[in-house]
Short mmCIF file of C-alpha atoms in Angstrom, two decimals:
data_model
loop_
_atom_site.label_atom_id
_atom_site.label_comp_id
_atom_site.label_asym_id
_atom_site.label_seq_id
_atom_site.Cartn_x
_atom_site.Cartn_y
_atom_site.Cartn_z
CA MET Q 7 8.13 -5.36 1.54
CA ALA Q 8 11.27 -5.19 -0.56
CA GLU Q 9 10.96 -4.23 -4.21
CA LYS Q 10 10.40 -7.15 -6.56
CA GLN Q 11 10.63 -6.99 -10.32
CA LEU Q 12 10.29 -8.98 -13.49
CA ASN Q 13 11.99 -8.04 -16.78
CA LEU Q 14 11.16 -9.83 -20.04
CA LYS Q 15 12.20 -9.39 -23.68
CA ILE Q 16 9.67 -10.94 -26.02
CA PRO Q 17 10.26 -11.75 -29.69
CA SER Q 18 7.18 -11.00 -31.80
CA THR Q 19 5.60 -14.45 -32.03
CA PHE Q 20 2.42 -15.97 -30.60
CA ASP Q 21 4.44 -18.67 -28.79
CA GLU Q 22 6.63 -16.09 -27.07
CA LEU Q 23 3.57 -14.07 -26.08
CA ASP Q 24 2.07 -17.19 -24.49
CA ARG Q 25 5.37 -17.92 -22.72
CA ALA Q 26 5.58 -14.37 -21.37
CA VAL Q 27 2.04 -14.52 -19.98
CA GLU Q 28 2.82 -17.89 -18.35
CA THR Q 29 5.97 -16.41 -16.78
CA LEU Q 30 3.92 -13.50 -15.45
CA GLN Q 31 1.28 -15.87 -14.05
CA GLU Q 32 4.02 -17.77 -12.20
CA PHE Q 33 5.60 -14.53 -10.90
CA ILE Q 34 2.43 -12.80 -9.63
CA PRO Q 35 1.67 -15.13 -6.66
CA GLY Q 36 5.02 -14.16 -5.12
CA LEU Q 37 3.87 -10.53 -4.95
CA ASP Q 38 1.20 -11.25 -2.30
CA LEU Q 39 -1.61 -9.39 -4.08
CA ASP Q 40 -5.33 -9.78 -3.58
CA ASP Q 41 -7.09 -11.77 -6.30
CA ASP Q 42 -8.67 -8.72 -7.96
CA LEU Q 43 -5.38 -6.87 -8.33
CA ALA Q 44 -3.52 -9.98 -9.51
CA TYR Q 45 -6.21 -10.53 -12.17
CA ARG Q 46 -6.04 -6.92 -13.37
CA VAL Q 47 -2.24 -6.93 -13.61
CA ILE Q 48 -2.14 -10.18 -15.59
CA LEU Q 49 -5.01 -9.19 -17.91
CA LEU Q 50 -3.62 -5.74 -18.68
CA ALA Q 51 -0.06 -7.01 -19.10
CA SER Q 52 -1.38 -9.52 -21.63
CA GLU Q 53 -3.36 -6.79 -23.43
CA ALA Q 54 -0.40 -4.39 -23.52
CA LEU Q 55 1.96 -7.10 -24.79
CA THR Q 56 -0.51 -8.21 -27.43
CA ASN Q 57 -0.89 -4.61 -28.63
CA ALA Q 58 2.89 -4.16 -28.70
CA LEU Q 59 3.50 -7.30 -30.75
CA GLU Q 60 0.49 -6.96 -33.06
CA HIS Q 61 0.11 -3.23 -33.61
CA GLY Q 62 3.59 -1.99 -32.73
CA ASN Q 63 5.86 -4.69 -34.09
CA GLN Q 64 3.27 -6.11 -36.52
CA TRP Q 65 4.40 -9.64 -35.63
CA ASP Q 66 7.84 -8.95 -37.17
CA VAL Q 67 10.06 -11.67 -35.67
CA LYS Q 68 13.07 -9.35 -35.91
CA LYS Q 69 11.44 -6.95 -33.43
CA GLU Q 70 11.00 -7.40 -29.69
CA ALA Q 71 8.78 -6.02 -26.97
CA THR Q 72 9.79 -5.59 -23.34
CA LEU Q 73 7.80 -5.97 -20.17
CA LYS Q 74 9.00 -4.59 -16.88
CA LEU Q 75 6.95 -5.10 -13.74
CA VAL Q 76 8.10 -3.49 -10.49
CA ARG Q 77 6.30 -3.95 -7.19
CA ASP Q 78 7.24 -1.77 -4.26
CA SER Q 79 5.50 -1.08 -0.98
CA ASP Q 80 2.52 0.83 -2.37
CA LYS Q 81 2.30 0.31 -6.12
CA ILE Q 82 2.94 -1.89 -9.09
CA GLU Q 83 4.37 -0.26 -12.19
CA LEU Q 84 3.97 -2.22 -15.42
CA THR Q 85 5.81 -0.90 -18.50
CA VAL Q 86 5.57 -2.38 -21.99
CA THR Q 87 7.59 -1.12 -24.97
CA ASP Q 88 7.81 -2.16 -28.61
CA GLN Q 89 9.86 -1.32 -31.68
CA GLY Q 90 7.04 0.08 -33.79
CA ASP Q 91 6.65 3.56 -35.21
CA GLY Q 92 4.77 5.04 -32.27
CA ILE Q 93 1.66 4.28 -30.29
CA HIS Q 94 -1.63 5.26 -31.87
CA TRP Q 95 -3.88 5.55 -28.82
CA THR Q 96 -7.38 5.44 -30.25
CA GLN Q 97 -9.38 4.38 -27.27
CA ARG Q 98 -13.04 3.93 -27.99
CA ASP Q 99 -15.90 2.69 -25.89
CA PRO Q 100 -16.51 -0.97 -26.82
CA LEU Q 101 -19.95 -0.77 -25.22
CA SER Q 102 -21.24 1.88 -27.60
CA GLU Q 103 -23.59 0.69 -30.32
CA GLU Q 104 -21.16 1.25 -33.22
CA ASN Q 105 -18.32 -0.65 -31.50
CA ARG Q 106 -20.10 -3.66 -29.98
CA LEU Q 107 -19.20 -6.02 -32.81
CA ALA Q 108 -15.71 -4.62 -33.49
CA ASP Q 109 -12.91 -7.15 -33.26
CA HIS Q 110 -10.40 -4.62 -31.84
CA GLY Q 111 -10.43 -1.72 -29.43
CA ARG Q 112 -11.12 -3.28 -26.06
CA GLY Q 113 -7.57 -3.40 -24.66
CA GLN Q 114 -7.06 0.35 -24.37
CA TYR Q 115 -10.51 0.70 -22.83
CA PHE Q 116 -9.69 -1.97 -20.23
CA MET Q 117 -6.38 -0.28 -19.43
CA GLN Q 118 -8.12 3.06 -18.79
CA LYS Q 119 -10.81 1.44 -16.63
CA MET Q 120 -8.77 -1.14 -14.70
CA ALA Q 121 -5.42 0.56 -13.98
CA ASP Q 122 -5.13 3.42 -11.50
CA GLU Q 123 -2.97 5.42 -13.91
CA VAL Q 124 -2.13 5.06 -17.60
CA HIS Q 125 0.83 6.87 -19.13
CA ILE Q 126 1.44 6.71 -22.88
CA ASP Q 127 4.75 7.75 -24.43
CA GLN Q 128 3.70 7.65 -28.09
CA GLU Q 129 7.08 8.65 -29.47
CA ASN Q 130 9.02 5.99 -27.56
CA CYS Q 131 6.39 3.26 -27.97
CA LYS Q 132 5.88 2.87 -24.23
CA VAL Q 133 2.78 2.17 -22.13
CA CYS Q 134 3.08 2.45 -18.35
CA LEU Q 135 0.29 1.20 -16.09
CA ILE Q 136 0.23 1.98 -12.36
CA PHE Q 137 -1.72 -0.04 -9.81
CA TYR Q 138 -1.83 1.15 -6.17
CA HIS Q 139 -2.13 -1.39 -3.37
CA GLN Q 140 -1.70 -1.71 0.34
CA THR Q 141 0.67 -4.11 2.01
#
């Protein structure tokens, strides 16, 4: 299969976040993925974008986030960047007693559990998620 990719620039608003997720949902079926992998890619892209806009850009409409999704023959690489002051990766277990009622902290946990690889570039505000698949 030839490489396919999606590149988005997202202003820091709820409406643009919704639009980006809709665009991703329309793009994913063309990648010929099994349902489980398609679900994981969409869920984690949404989580990473939400984190970028909320925690990185702090919903500042003058700042943007980017999403780049590349599918090649054996993997999907999903990269999200923001214009914040660095990523503060504070993953905690949302299933532990002290975190069960917390209103934040699940996205990073899901990324670690549901992607095959997670790469964080704290200084450059970049999260890269890798998903391996077979064609």
